[in-house]
CSV table of N, CA and C in Angstrom, one decimal:
chain,number,residue,atom,x,y,z
A,788,UNK,N,-34.1,-3.4,55.7
A,788,UNK,CA,-32.8,-3.1,56.1
A,788,UNK,C,-32.8,-2.0,57.2
A,789,UNK,N,-31.9,-2.2,58.1
A,789,UNK,CA,-31.8,-1.1,59.1
A,789,UNK,C,-30.3,-0.6,59.1
A,790,UNK,N,-30.2,0.7,59.2
A,790,UNK,CA,-28.8,1.2,59.3
A,790,UNK,C,-28.8,2.1,60.6
A,791,UNK,N,-27.8,1.8,61.4
A,791,UNK,CA,-27.8,2.5,62.6
A,791,UNK,C,-26.4,3.1,62.9
A,792,UNK,N,-26.4,4.4,63.2
A,792,UNK,CA,-25.2,5.0,63.5
A,792,UNK,C,-25.4,5.8,64.8
A,793,UNK,N,-24.8,5.4,65.9
A,793,UNK,CA,-25.0,6.1,67.1
A,793,UNK,C,-23.8,7.0,67.4
A,794,UNK,N,-24.1,8.1,67.9
A,794,UNK,CA,-23.0,9.0,68.2
A,794,UNK,C,-22.3,8.7,69.5
A,795,UNK,N,-22.0,7.4,69.7
A,795,UNK,CA,-21.2,6.9,70.8
A,795,UNK,C,-19.8,7.3,70.5
A,796,UNK,N,-19.1,7.9,70.9
A,796,UNK,CA,-17.8,7.8,70.4
A,796,UNK,C,-16.6,8.3,71.1
A,797,UNK,N,-15.5,7.6,70.7
A,797,UNK,CA,-14.2,8.0,71.1
A,797,UNK,C,-13.7,9.0,70.2
A,798,UNK,N,-13.4,10.2,70.8
A,798,UNK,CA,-12.7,11.2,70.1
A,798,UNK,C,-11.3,11.3,70.7
A,799,UNK,N,-10.3,11.3,69.8
A,799,UNK,CA,-9.0,11.5,70.4
A,799,UNK,C,-8.2,12.4,69.5
A,800,UNK,N,-7.2,13.1,70.0
A,800,UNK,CA,-6.4,13.9,69.2
A,800,UNK,C,-5.0,13.4,69.2
A,801,UNK,N,-4.4,13.2,68.1
A,801,UNK,CA,-3.1,12.6,68.0
A,801,UNK,C,-2.4,13.4,66.9
A,802,UNK,N,-1.4,14.2,67.3
A,802,UNK,CA,-0.7,15.0,66.4
A,802,UNK,C,-1.6,16.0,65.7
A,803,UNK,N,-1.7,16.0,64.4
A,803,UNK,CA,-2.5,17.0,63.7
A,803,UNK,C,-3.8,16.4,63.2
A,804,UNK,N,-4.3,15.3,63.7
A,804,UNK,CA,-5.6,14.7,63.2
A,804,UNK,C,-6.4,14.3,64.4
A,805,UNK,N,-7.7,14.2,64.2
A,805,UNK,CA,-8.7,13.8,65.2
A,805,UNK,C,-9.5,12.6,64.6
A,806,UNK,N,-9.7,11.6,65.4
A,806,UNK,CA,-10.4,10.4,64.9
A,806,UNK,C,-11.7,10.3,65.7
A,807,UNK,N,-12.9,10.2,65.0
A,807,UNK,CA,-14.1,10.0,65.6
A,807,UNK,C,-14.7,8.6,65.2
A,808,UNK,N,-15.4,7.9,66.0
A,808,UNK,CA,-15.9,6.6,65.6
A,808,UNK,C,-17.3,6.5,66.2
A,809,UNK,N,-18.2,5.8,65.5
A,809,UNK,CA,-19.5,5.5,65.9
A,809,UNK,C,-19.9,4.1,65.4
A,810,UNK,N,-20.9,3.5,66.0
A,810,UNK,CA,-21.3,2.2,65.7
A,810,UNK,C,-22.0,2.2,64.3
A,811,UNK,N,-21.6,1.1,63.5
A,811,UNK,CA,-22.2,1.0,62.1
A,811,UNK,C,-22.9,-0.4,62.1
A,812,UNK,N,-24.1,-0.5,61.5
A,812,UNK,CA,-24.7,-1.8,61.3
A,812,UNK,C,-25.7,-1.6,60.1
A,813,UNK,N,-25.8,-2.7,59.3
A,813,UNK,CA,-26.8,-2.7,58.3
A,813,UNK,C,-27.3,-4.2,58.2
A,814,UNK,N,-28.5,-4.4,57.7
A,814,UNK,CA,-29.1,-5.7,57.5
A,814,UNK,C,-29.4,-5.9,56.1
A,815,UNK,N,-28.9,-7.1,55.5
A,815,UNK,CA,-29.2,-7.5,54.1
A,815,UNK,C,-30.2,-8.6,54.1
A,816,UNK,N,-31.1,-8.6,53.2
A,816,UNK,CA,-32.0,-9.7,53.0
A,816,UNK,C,-32.5,-9.8,51.6
A,817,UNK,N,-33.4,-10.7,51.3
A,817,UNK,CA,-33.9,-10.8,49.9
A,817,UNK,C,-34.7,-9.6,49.5
A,818,UNK,N,-35.3,-8.9,50.5
A,818,UNK,CA,-36.0,-7.7,50.2
A,818,UNK,C,-35.1,-6.5,49.9
A,819,UNK,N,-34.0,-6.4,50.6
A,819,UNK,CA,-33.0,-5.4,50.5
A,819,UNK,C,-31.6,-6.0,50.4
A,820,UNK,N,-31.2,-6.4,49.2
A,820,UNK,CA,-30.0,-7.2,49.0
A,820,UNK,C,-28.7,-6.5,49.1
A,821,UNK,N,-28.7,-5.1,49.0
A,821,UNK,CA,-27.5,-4.4,49.1
A,821,UNK,C,-27.6,-3.1,49.9
A,822,UNK,N,-26.5,-2.6,50.4
A,822,UNK,CA,-26.5,-1.3,51.1
A,822,UNK,C,-25.2,-0.6,50.8
A,823,UNK,N,-25.2,0.7,50.4
A,823,UNK,CA,-24.0,1.4,50.1
A,823,UNK,C,-23.9,2.5,51.1
A,824,UNK,N,-22.7,2.6,51.7
A,824,UNK,CA,-22.4,3.7,52.6
A,824,UNK,C,-21.5,4.7,51.9
A,825,UNK,N,-22.0,5.9,51.9
A,825,UNK,CA,-21.2,7.0,51.3
A,825,UNK,C,-21.1,8.2,52.3
A,826,UNK,N,-20.1,8.9,52.2
A,826,UNK,CA,-19.9,10.1,53.1
A,826,UNK,C,-20.8,11.3,52.6
A,827,UNK,N,-21.1,12.2,53.5
A,827,UNK,CA,-21.8,13.4,53.1
A,827,UNK,C,-20.8,14.3,52.4
A,828,UNK,N,-21.3,14.9,51.3
A,828,UNK,CA,-20.5,15.8,50.5
A,828,UNK,C,-20.0,17.0,51.3
A,829,UNK,N,-20.7,17.4,52.3
A,829,UNK,CA,-20.3,18.6,53.1
A,829,UNK,C,-19.2,18.3,54.1
A,830,UNK,N,-19.0,17.0,54.3
A,830,UNK,CA,-18.0,16.6,55.3
A,830,UNK,C,-16.6,16.5,54.7
A,831,UNK,N,-15.6,17.1,55.3
A,831,UNK,CA,-14.3,17.1,54.7
A,831,UNK,C,-13.3,16.1,55.3
A,832,UNK,N,-13.8,15.2,56.2
A,832,UNK,CA,-13.0,14.2,56.8
A,832,UNK,C,-12.8,13.0,55.9
A,833,UNK,N,-11.9,12.1,56.3
A,833,UNK,CA,-11.8,10.8,55.6
A,833,UNK,C,-12.6,9.8,56.3
A,834,UNK,N,-13.4,9.1,55.6
A,834,UNK,CA,-14.3,8.1,56.2
A,834,UNK,C,-13.9,6.7,55.9
A,835,UNK,N,-14.1,5.8,56.9
A,835,UNK,CA,-13.8,4.4,56.8
A,835,UNK,C,-14.8,3.6,57.5
A,836,UNK,N,-15.1,2.4,57.0
A,836,UNK,CA,-15.9,1.4,57.7
A,836,UNK,C,-14.9,0.3,58.2
A,837,UNK,N,-14.9,0.1,59.5
A,837,UNK,CA,-14.1,-1.0,60.0
A,837,UNK,C,-15.1,-2.1,60.4
A,838,UNK,N,-15.0,-3.2,59.5
A,838,UNK,CA,-15.9,-4.3,59.8
A,838,UNK,C,-15.4,-5.1,60.9
A,839,UNK,N,-16.4,-5.6,61.8
A,839,UNK,CA,-16.0,-6.4,62.9
A,839,UNK,C,-16.7,-7.8,62.8
A,840,UNK,N,-18.0,-7.9,62.6
A,840,UNK,CA,-18.7,-9.2,62.4
A,840,UNK,C,-19.7,-9.1,61.3
A,841,UNK,N,-20.0,-10.3,60.8
A,841,UNK,CA,-21.1,-10.5,59.8
A,841,UNK,C,-21.8,-11.8,60.3
A,842,UNK,N,-23.1,-11.7,60.6
A,842,UNK,CA,-23.8,-12.8,61.2
A,842,UNK,C,-25.2,-12.9,60.6
A,843,UNK,N,-25.7,-14.2,60.7
A,843,UNK,CA,-27.1,-14.4,60.3
A,843,UNK,C,-28.0,-13.9,61.4
A,844,UNK,N,-29.0,-13.3,61.0
A,844,UNK,CA,-30.0,-12.7,62.0
A,844,UNK,C,-31.1,-13.7,62.3
A,845,UNK,N,-31.9,-13.4,63.2
A,845,UNK,CA,-33.0,-14.3,63.6
A,845,UNK,C,-33.9,-14.5,62.3
A,846,UNK,N,-34.3,-15.8,62.1
A,846,UNK,CA,-35.2,-16.1,61.0
A,846,UNK,C,-34.5,-16.6,59.7
A,847,UNK,N,-33.2,-16.7,59.8
A,847,UNK,CA,-32.4,-17.1,58.6
A,847,UNK,C,-32.7,-18.6,58.4
A,848,UNK,N,-32.8,-18.9,57.1
A,848,UNK,CA,-33.1,-20.3,56.7
A,848,UNK,C,-31.8,-21.1,56.6
A,849,UNK,N,-32.0,-22.5,56.5
A,849,UNK,CA,-30.8,-23.4,56.4
A,849,UNK,C,-30.4,-23.3,54.9
A,850,UNK,N,-29.6,-22.3,54.6
A,850,UNK,CA,-29.1,-22.1,53.2
A,850,UNK,C,-27.8,-21.4,53.3
A,851,UNK,N,-27.0,-21.4,52.2
A,851,UNK,CA,-25.8,-20.6,52.2
A,851,UNK,C,-26.1,-19.1,51.9
A,852,UNK,N,-25.5,-18.2,52.6
A,852,UNK,CA,-25.6,-16.8,52.5
A,852,UNK,C,-24.2,-16.2,52.2
A,853,UNK,N,-24.0,-15.7,51.1
A,853,UNK,CA,-22.7,-15.1,50.7
A,853,UNK,C,-22.8,-13.6,50.7
A,854,UNK,N,-21.9,-12.9,51.5
A,854,UNK,CA,-21.9,-11.5,51.6
A,854,UNK,C,-20.6,-11.0,50.8
A,855,UNK,N,-20.8,-10.0,49.9
A,855,UNK,CA,-19.8,-9.5,49.1
A,855,UNK,C,-19.6,-8.0,49.4
A,856,UNK,N,-18.4,-7.5,49.4
A,856,UNK,CA,-18.1,-6.1,49.7
A,856,UNK,C,-17.4,-5.5,48.4
A,857,UNK,N,-17.9,-4.4,48.0
A,857,UNK,CA,-17.3,-3.6,46.9
A,857,UNK,C,-16.7,-2.3,47.5
A,858,UNK,N,-15.4,-2.2,47.3
A,858,UNK,CA,-14.7,-1.0,47.8
A,858,UNK,C,-13.5,-0.7,46.9
A,859,UNK,N,-12.8,0.4,47.3
A,859,UNK,CA,-11.6,0.7,46.5
A,859,UNK,C,-10.4,0.0,47.0
A,860,UNK,N,-9.6,-0.5,46.0
A,860,UNK,CA,-8.4,-1.2,46.4
A,860,UNK,C,-7.2,-0.2,46.5
A,861,UNK,N,-6.0,-0.7,46.8
A,861,UNK,CA,-4.8,0.2,46.9
A,861,UNK,C,-4.5,0.9,45.7
A,862,UNK,N,-5.0,0.5,44.5
A,862,UNK,CA,-4.7,1.2,43.2
A,862,UNK,C,-5.8,2.1,42.9
A,863,UNK,N,-6.8,2.3,43.7
A,863,UNK,CA,-7.9,3.3,43.4
A,863,UNK,C,-9.0,2.7,42.6
A,864,UNK,N,-9.0,1.4,42.4
A,864,UNK,CA,-10.0,0.8,41.5
A,864,UNK,C,-11.0,0.1,42.4
A,865,UNK,N,-12.3,0.1,42.0
A,865,UNK,CA,-13.4,-0.5,42.8
A,865,UNK,C,-13.3,-2.0,42.5
A,866,UNK,N,-13.3,-2.8,43.5
A,866,UNK,CA,-13.3,-4.3,43.4
A,866,UNK,C,-14.3,-4.9,44.3
A,867,UNK,N,-14.8,-6.1,43.9
A,867,UNK,CA,-15.8,-6.8,44.7
A,867,UNK,C,-15.2,-8.1,45.2
A,868,UNK,N,-15.4,-8.3,46.5
A,868,UNK,CA,-14.8,-9.5,47.1
A,868,UNK,C,-15.8,-10.2,48.1
A,869,UNK,N,-16.0,-11.5,48.0
A,869,UNK,CA,-16.8,-12.1,49.0
A,869,UNK,C,-16.0,-12.2,50.3
A,870,UNK,N,-16.7,-11.8,51.4
A,870,UNK,CA,-16.0,-11.7,52.7
A,870,UNK,C,-16.6,-12.7,53.7
A,871,UNK,N,-17.8,-13.2,53.4
A,871,UNK,CA,-18.4,-14.2,54.4
A,871,UNK,C,-19.3,-15.1,53.6
A,872,UNK,N,-19.2,-16.4,54.0
A,872,UNK,CA,-20.1,-17.5,53.5
A,872,UNK,C,-20.7,-18.1,54.7
A,873,UNK,N,-21.9,-17.7,55.0
A,873,UNK,CA,-22.6,-18.2,56.2
A,873,UNK,C,-23.6,-19.2,56.0
A,874,UNK,N,-23.8,-20.1,57.0
A,874,UNK,CA,-24.8,-21.2,57.0
A,874,UNK,C,-25.2,-21.4,58.4
A,875,UNK,N,-26.5,-21.4,58.7
A,875,UNK,CA,-27.1,-21.5,60.0
A,875,UNK,C,-26.5,-22.7,60.8
A,876,UNK,N,-26.4,-23.9,60.2
A,876,UNK,CA,-26.0,-25.1,60.9
A,876,UNK,C,-24.5,-25.2,61.2
A,877,UNK,N,-23.6,-24.5,60.4
A,877,UNK,CA,-22.2,-24.7,60.6
A,877,UNK,C,-21.4,-23.4,60.8
A,878,UNK,N,-21.8,-22.3,60.2
A,878,UNK,CA,-21.1,-21.0,60.4
A,878,UNK,C,-22.0,-19.9,60.4
A,879,UNK,N,-22.7,-19.6,61.5
A,879,UNK,CA,-23.7,-18.5,61.5
A,879,UNK,C,-23.1,-17.1,61.7
A,880,UNK,N,-21.7,-17.0,62.0
A,880,UNK,CA,-21.1,-15.7,62.2
A,880,UNK,C,-19.6,-15.8,61.8
A,881,UNK,N,-19.2,-14.7,61.3
A,881,UNK,CA,-17.7,-14.5,61.0
A,881,UNK,C,-17.2,-13.3,61.7
A,882,UNK,N,-16.1,-13.4,62.4
A,882,UNK,CA,-15.4,-12.3,63.0
A,882,UNK,C,-14.3,-11.8,62.1
A,883,UNK,N,-14.3,-10.6,61.7
A,883,UNK,CA,-13.3,-10.1,60.8
A,883,UNK,C,-12.2,-9.3,61.4
A,884,UNK,N,-12.2,-9.2,62.8
A,884,UNK,CA,-11.2,-8.4,63.4
A,884,UNK,C,-11.4,-6.9,63.2
A,885,UNK,N,-10.5,-6.3,62.5
A,885,UNK,CA,-10.6,-4.8,62.2
A,885,UNK,C,-10.3,-4.6,60.8
A,886,UNK,N,-11.2,-5.1,59.9
A,886,UNK,CA,-11.1,-5.1,58.5
A,886,UNK,C,-11.6,-3.7,58.0
A,887,UNK,N,-10.7,-2.8,57.6
A,887,UNK,CA,-11.0,-1.4,57.4
A,887,UNK,C,-11.1,-1.1,55.9
A,888,UNK,N,-12.2,-0.4,55.5
A,888,UNK,CA,-12.5,-0.1,54.1
A,888,UNK,C,-12.7,1.4,54.0
A,889,UNK,N,-12.2,2.0,53.0
A,889,UNK,CA,-12.4,3.4,52.7
A,889,UNK,C,-13.7,3.6,52.0
A,890,UNK,N,-14.5,4.6,52.4
A,890,UNK,CA,-15.9,4.8,51.7
A,890,UNK,C,-15.7,5.4,50.3
A,891,UNK,N,-16.6,5.1,49.4
A,891,UNK,CA,-17.8,4.4,49.5
A,891,UNK,C,-17.6,2.9,49.6
A,892,UNK,N,-18.5,2.2,50.3
A,892,UNK,CA,-18.5,0.8,50.5
A,892,UNK,C,-19.9,0.3,50.2
A,893,UNK,N,-20.0,-0.8,49.4
A,893,UNK,CA,-21.3,-1.5,49.2
A,893,UNK,C,-21.2,-2.9,49.7
A,894,UNK,N,-22.2,-3.3,50.5
A,894,UNK,CA,-22.4,-4.6,51.0
A,894,UNK,C,-23.5,-5.2,50.2
A,895,UNK,N,-23.3,-6.5,49.7
A,895,UNK,CA,-24.3,-7.1,48.8
A,895,UNK,C,-24.5,-8.6,49.3
A,896,UNK,N,-25.8,-9.0,49.4
A,896,UNK,CA,-26.1,-10.4,49.7
A,896,UNK,C,-26.1,-11.1,48.4
A,897,UNK,N,-24.9,-11.7,48.0
A,897,UNK,CA,-24.7,-12.3,46.7
A,897,UNK,C,-25.5,-13.5,46.5
A,898,UNK,N,-25.7,-14.3,47.5
A,898,UNK,CA,-26.6,-15.5,47.5
A,898,UNK,C,-27.2,-15.7,48.8
A,899,UNK,N,-28.4,-16.4,48.8
A,899,UNK,CA,-29.2,-16.6,50.0
A,899,UNK,C,-30.2,-15.5,50.2
A,900,UNK,N,-31.1,-15.7,51.2
A,900,UNK,CA,-32.1,-14.8,51.4
A,900,UNK,C,-32.0,-14.0,52.8
A,901,UNK,N,-30.9,-14.4,53.5
A,901,UNK,CA,-30.7,-13.7,54.8
A,901,UNK,C,-31.7,-14.0,55.8
A,902,UNK,N,-32.0,-13.1,56.7
A,902,UNK,CA,-31.3,-11.8,56.9
A,902,UNK,C,-29.9,-12.0,57.5
A,903,UNK,N,-29.0,-11.1,57.1
A,903,UNK,CA,-27.6,-11.1,57.5
A,903,UNK,C,-27.3,-9.7,58.0
A,904,UNK,N,-26.7,-9.6,59.2
A,904,UNK,CA,-26.3,-8.3,59.8
A,904,UNK,C,-24.8,-8.1,59.7
A,905,UNK,N,-24.5,-6.9,59.2
A,905,UNK,CA,-23.1,-6.5,59.1
A,905,UNK,C,-22.8,-5.4,60.2
A,906,UNK,N,-21.8,-5.7,61.0
A,906,UNK,CA,-21.5,-4.8,62.1
A,906,UNK,C,-20.1,-4.3,62.1
A,907,UNK,N,-19.9,-3.1,62.6
A,907,UNK,CA,-18.6,-2.5,62.7
A,907,UNK,C,-18.6,-1.1,63.3
A,908,UNK,N,-17.6,-0.4,62.9
A,908,UNK,CA,-17.5,1.0,63.3
A,908,UNK,C,-17.4,1.9,62.0
A,909,UNK,N,-17.9,3.1,62.1
A,909,UNK,CA,-17.7,4.1,61.1
A,909,UNK,C,-16.7,5.1,61.7
A,910,UNK,N,-15.5,5.2,61.0
A,910,UNK,CA,-14.4,6.0,61.5
A,910,UNK,C,-14.3,7.2,60.6
A,911,UNK,N,-14.1,8.4,61.2
A,911,UNK,CA,-13.9,9.6,60.5
A,911,UNK,C,-12.6,10.3,61.0
A,912,UNK,N,-11.7,10.5,60.1
A,912,UNK,CA,-10.4,11.2,60.5
A,912,UNK,C,-10.5,12.6,60.0
A,913,UNK,N,-10.3,13.6,60.9
A,913,UNK,CA,-10.3,15.0,60.5
A,913,UNK,C,-8.9,15.6,60.7
A,914,UNK,N,-8.5,16.5,59.9
A,914,UNK,CA,-7.2,17.2,60.1
A,914,UNK,C,-7.6,18.4,60.9
A,915,UNK,N,-6.7,18.7,61.9
A,915,UNK,CA,-7.0,19.9,62.7
A,915,UNK,C,-6.6,21.2,61.9
A,916,UNK,N,-7.4,22.3,62.1
A,916,UNK,CA,-7.1,23.5,61.4
A,916,UNK,C,-6.1,24.4,62.0
A,917,UNK,N,-5.8,24.2,63.2
A,917,UNK,CA,-4.8,25.0,63.9
A,917,UNK,C,-3.4,24.8,63.5
A,918,UNK,N,-2.6,25.8,63.3
A,918,UNK,CA,-1.2,25.7,62.8
A,918,UNK,C,-0.3,25.1,63.9
A,919,UNK,N,-0.7,25.3,65.2
A,919,UNK,CA,0.2,24.9,66.3
A,919,UNK,C,0.1,23.4,66.5
A,920,UNK,N,-1.0,22.7,65.9
A,920,UNK,CA,-1.1,21.3,66.1
A,920,UNK,C,-1.9,20.9,67.3
A,921,UNK,N,-2.5,21.9,68.0
A,921,UNK,CA,-3.4,21.6,69.1
A,921,UNK,C,-4.8,21.8,68.7
A,922,UNK,N,-5.7,21.0,69.2
A,922,UNK,CA,-7.1,21.2,68.9
A,922,UNK,C,-7.7,22.2,69.9
A,923,UNK,N,-8.9,22.7,69.6
A,923,UNK,CA,-9.6,23.6,70.5
A,923,UNK,C,-9.8,22.9,71.9
A,924,UNK,N,-10.1,21.6,71.9
A,924,UNK,CA,-10.3,20.9,73.2
A,924,UNK,C,-9.0,21.0,74.0
A,925,UNK,N,-7.9,20.8,73.4
A,925,UNK,CA,-6.6,20.8,74.1
A,925,UNK,C,-6.4,22.2,74.7
A,926,UNK,N,-6.7,23.2,73.9
A,926,UNK,CA,-6.4,24.6,74.3
A,926,UNK,C,-7.3,24.9,75.5
A,927,UNK,N,-8.5,24.5,75.6
A,927,UNK,CA,-9.4,24.7,76.7
A,927,UNK,C,-8.9,24.0,77.9
A,928,UNK,N,-8.4,22.8,77.8
A,928,UNK,CA,-7.9,22.1,78.9
A,928,UNK,C,-6.6,22.8,79.5
A,929,UNK,N,-5.8,23.3,78.6
A,929,UNK,CA,-4.6,23.9,79.0
A,929,UNK,C,-4.9,25.2,79.9
A,930,UNK,N,-6.0,25.9,79.6
A,930,UNK,CA,-6.3,27.1,80.3
A,930,UNK,C,-6.7,26.8,81.8
A,931,UNK,N,-7.2,25.6,82.0
A,931,UNK,CA,-7.7,25.2,83.3
A,931,UNK,C,-6.6,24.7,84.2
A,932,UNK,N,-5.4,24.4,83.7
A,932,UNK,CA,-4.3,23.8,84.5
A,932,UNK,C,-3.5,25.0,85.0
A,933,UNK,N,-3.2,24.9,86.3
A,933,UNK,CA,-2.4,25.9,87.0
A,933,UNK,C,-0.9,25.7,86.5
A,934,UNK,N,-0.2,26.8,86.4
A,934,UNK,CA,1.2,26.7,86.0
A,934,UNK,C,2.0,26.0,87.1
A,935,UNK,N,3.0,25.3,86.6
A,935,UNK,CA,3.9,24.5,87.5
A,935,UNK,C,5.0,25.5,88.1
A,936,UNK,N,5.1,25.5,89.4
A,936,UNK,CA,6.1,26.4,90.1
A,936,UNK,C,7.3,25.5,90.5
A,937,UNK,N,8.5,26.1,90.3
A,937,UNK,CA,9.7,25.3,90.7
A,937,UNK,C,9.7,25.0,92.2
A,938,UNK,N,10.3,23.9,92.6
A,938,UNK,CA,10.3,23.5,94.0
A,938,UNK,C,11.4,24.4,94.7
A,939,UNK,N,11.2,24.7,96.0
A,939,UNK,CA,12.2,25.4,96.7
A,939,UNK,C,13.3,24.5,97.2
A,940,UNK,N,14.5,24.9,97.1
A,940,UNK,CA,15.7,24.1,97.5
A,940,UNK,C,15.8,24.2,99.1
A,941,UNK,N,16.1,23.1,99.7
A,941,UNK,CA,16.4,23.1,101.1
A,941,UNK,C,17.8,23.5,101.4
A,942,UNK,N,18.0,24.3,102.4
A,942,UNK,CA,19.4,24.7,102.7
A,942,UNK,C,20.0,23.7,103.7
A,943,UNK,N,21.3,23.3,103.5
A,943,UNK,CA,21.9,22.4,104.4
A,943,UNK,C,22.4,23.2,105.6
A,944,UNK,N,22.3,22.7,106.8
A,944,UNK,CA,22.7,23.4,108.0
A,944,UNK,C,24.0,22.9,108.5
Protein backbone atom coordinates (compact mmCIF):
# COMPACT_ATOMS: atom_id res chain seq x y z
CA UNK A 1 0.00 0.00 0.00
CA UNK A 2 1.20 3.45 -0.72
CA UNK A 3 -0.15 6.60 0.82
CA UNK A 4 0.86 9.91 -0.61
CA UNK A 5 0.10 13.39 0.58
CA UNK A 6 1.88 16.18 -1.20
CA UNK A 7 1.87 19.65 0.18
CA UNK A 8 0.68 20.98 -3.16
CA UNK A 9 -1.98 23.22 -2.32
CA UNK A 10 -4.52 25.76 -2.67
CA UNK A 11 -4.90 27.89 0.37
CA UNK A 12 -7.72 30.38 0.37
CA UNK A 13 -9.36 32.60 2.91
CA UNK A 14 -13.09 33.03 2.82
CA UNK A 15 -14.77 34.83 5.67
CA UNK A 16 -13.61 33.32 8.93
CA UNK A 17 -12.19 30.04 7.64
CA UNK A 18 -9.22 28.85 5.62
CA UNK A 19 -9.20 25.76 3.41
CA UNK A 20 -6.07 23.77 2.59
CA UNK A 21 -5.93 20.83 0.21
CA UNK A 22 -3.35 18.26 -0.80
CA UNK A 23 -3.30 15.18 -2.98
CA UNK A 24 -4.50 11.93 -1.39
CA UNK A 25 -3.86 8.43 -2.75
CA UNK A 26 -3.79 4.90 -1.35
CA UNK A 27 -3.46 1.46 -2.92
CA UNK A 28 -5.48 -1.57 -1.82
CA UNK A 29 -4.50 -5.16 -2.63
CA UNK A 30 -4.73 -8.69 -1.24
CA UNK A 31 -1.61 -7.95 0.84
CA UNK A 32 -3.04 -4.69 2.24
CA UNK A 33 -6.84 -4.91 1.93
CA UNK A 34 -7.73 -1.76 3.88
CA UNK A 35 -6.49 1.74 4.68
CA UNK A 36 -7.83 4.11 7.36
CA UNK A 37 -7.24 7.84 7.17
CA UNK A 38 -7.43 9.64 10.53
CA UNK A 39 -6.49 13.19 11.42
CA UNK A 40 -3.64 14.03 13.79
CA UNK A 41 -4.84 14.58 17.35
CA UNK A 42 -2.83 17.83 17.57
CA UNK A 43 -4.58 19.32 14.54
CA UNK A 44 -7.66 21.42 15.32
CA UNK A 45 -9.00 21.68 11.75
CA UNK A 46 -11.88 19.74 10.22
CA UNK A 47 -10.58 17.05 7.86
CA UNK A 48 -12.29 15.62 4.79
CA UNK A 49 -11.34 13.22 2.02
CA UNK A 50 -12.78 14.23 -1.34
CA UNK A 51 -12.74 11.13 -3.54
CA UNK A 52 -12.17 11.70 -7.26
CA UNK A 53 -11.31 8.34 -8.86
CA UNK A 54 -10.96 4.66 -8.00
CA UNK A 55 -9.11 2.59 -10.59
CA UNK A 56 -7.42 -0.73 -11.16
CA UNK A 57 -3.65 -0.46 -11.06
CA UNK A 58 -1.15 -2.22 -13.28
CA UNK A 59 -1.15 -5.98 -12.75
CA UNK A 60 -4.84 -6.31 -11.87
CA UNK A 61 -6.38 -9.68 -12.78
CA UNK A 62 -9.56 -10.34 -14.78
CA UNK A 63 -11.79 -10.45 -11.69
CA UNK A 64 -14.29 -8.30 -9.86
CA UNK A 65 -12.82 -5.85 -7.35
CA UNK A 66 -15.24 -4.19 -4.96
CA UNK A 67 -14.14 -1.16 -2.91
CA UNK A 68 -16.09 -0.29 0.22
CA UNK A 69 -15.91 2.96 2.21
CA UNK A 70 -16.65 3.20 5.93
CA UNK A 71 -17.37 6.73 7.17
CA UNK A 72 -19.75 8.74 9.31
CA UNK A 73 -23.24 9.44 7.93
CA UNK A 74 -25.35 12.56 8.55
CA UNK A 75 -26.62 11.07 11.84
CA UNK A 76 -23.10 10.56 13.22
CA UNK A 77 -23.12 6.77 12.77
CA UNK A 78 -20.36 4.83 11.00
CA UNK A 79 -21.70 3.11 7.87
CA UNK A 80 -20.06 0.96 5.20
CA UNK A 81 -21.03 1.41 1.55
CA UNK A 82 -19.61 -0.16 -1.62
CA UNK A 83 -18.55 2.71 -3.92
CA UNK A 84 -16.88 0.91 -6.83
CA UNK A 85 -17.20 -2.47 -8.56
CA UNK A 86 -14.28 -2.66 -10.99
CA UNK A 87 -13.35 -5.23 -13.64
CA UNK A 88 -10.35 -4.94 -16.01
CA UNK A 89 -12.30 -5.85 -19.17
CA UNK A 90 -15.37 -3.63 -18.72
CA UNK A 91 -14.94 -1.02 -15.96
CA UNK A 92 -11.32 -0.40 -14.92
CA UNK A 93 -12.02 3.05 -13.42
CA UNK A 94 -14.81 4.97 -11.70
CA UNK A 95 -14.94 8.76 -11.52
CA UNK A 96 -16.73 9.94 -8.38
CA UNK A 97 -16.72 13.67 -9.05
CA UNK A 98 -16.28 15.36 -5.68
CA UNK A 99 -17.49 12.71 -3.22
CA UNK A 100 -16.65 14.24 0.19
CA UNK A 101 -16.26 12.22 3.41
CA UNK A 102 -15.45 13.48 6.91
CA UNK A 103 -12.53 11.66 8.56
CA UNK A 104 -11.93 9.07 9.86
CA UNK A 105 -12.47 7.14 6.61
CA UNK A 106 -11.64 3.48 5.92
CA UNK A 107 -11.22 2.11 2.39
CA UNK A 108 -11.52 -1.68 2.10
CA UNK A 109 -11.02 -4.05 -0.82
CA UNK A 110 -14.14 -6.11 -0.10
CA UNK A 111 -13.57 -8.59 -2.94
CA UNK A 112 -10.85 -9.21 -5.50
CA UNK A 113 -7.09 -9.04 -5.17
CA UNK A 114 -6.46 -5.60 -6.72
CA UNK A 115 -4.32 -3.63 -6.86
CA UNK A 116 -6.83 -0.78 -6.74
CA UNK A 117 -5.81 2.87 -6.39
CA UNK A 118 -8.05 5.37 -4.57
CA UNK A 119 -7.34 9.03 -5.49
CA UNK A 120 -8.62 12.38 -4.34
CA UNK A 121 -7.90 15.36 -2.14
CA UNK A 122 -7.33 15.71 1.59
CA UNK A 123 -9.12 18.91 2.63
CA UNK A 124 -8.56 20.71 5.93
CA UNK A 125 -10.75 23.60 7.06
CA UNK A 126 -9.36 25.89 9.77
CA UNK A 127 -11.14 28.63 11.65
CA UNK A 128 -9.18 31.91 11.72
CA UNK A 129 -8.18 33.04 15.22
CA UNK A 130 -8.40 36.73 14.51
CA UNK A 131 -11.53 38.55 15.74
CA UNK A 132 -11.59 40.90 12.77
CA UNK A 133 -12.05 38.03 10.33
CA UNK A 134 -8.82 38.62 8.43
CA UNK A 135 -5.98 36.15 8.37
CA UNK A 136 -2.31 36.99 8.92
CA UNK A 137 -1.69 36.66 5.17
CA UNK A 138 -4.39 39.22 4.40
CA UNK A 139 -2.96 41.65 6.99
CA UNK A 140 0.53 41.39 5.44
CA UNK A 141 -0.85 42.07 1.97
CA UNK A 142 -2.78 45.11 3.22
CA UNK A 143 0.44 46.66 4.61
CA UNK A 144 2.08 46.55 1.17
CA UNK A 145 -0.76 48.37 -0.64
CA UNK A 146 -0.48 52.15 -0.89
CA UNK A 147 -3.52 54.08 0.34
CA UNK A 148 -5.96 55.29 -2.31
CA UNK A 149 -5.98 59.07 -2.78
CA UNK A 150 -9.07 60.92 -4.02
CA UNK A 151 -8.92 62.21 -7.58
CA UNK A 152 -8.57 65.94 -8.12
CA UNK A 153 -11.58 67.65 -9.65
CA UNK A 154 -11.08 69.58 -12.88
CA UNK A 155 -12.29 73.12 -12.86
CA UNK A 156 -14.53 74.30 -15.70
CA UNK A 157 -13.29 77.40 -17.50
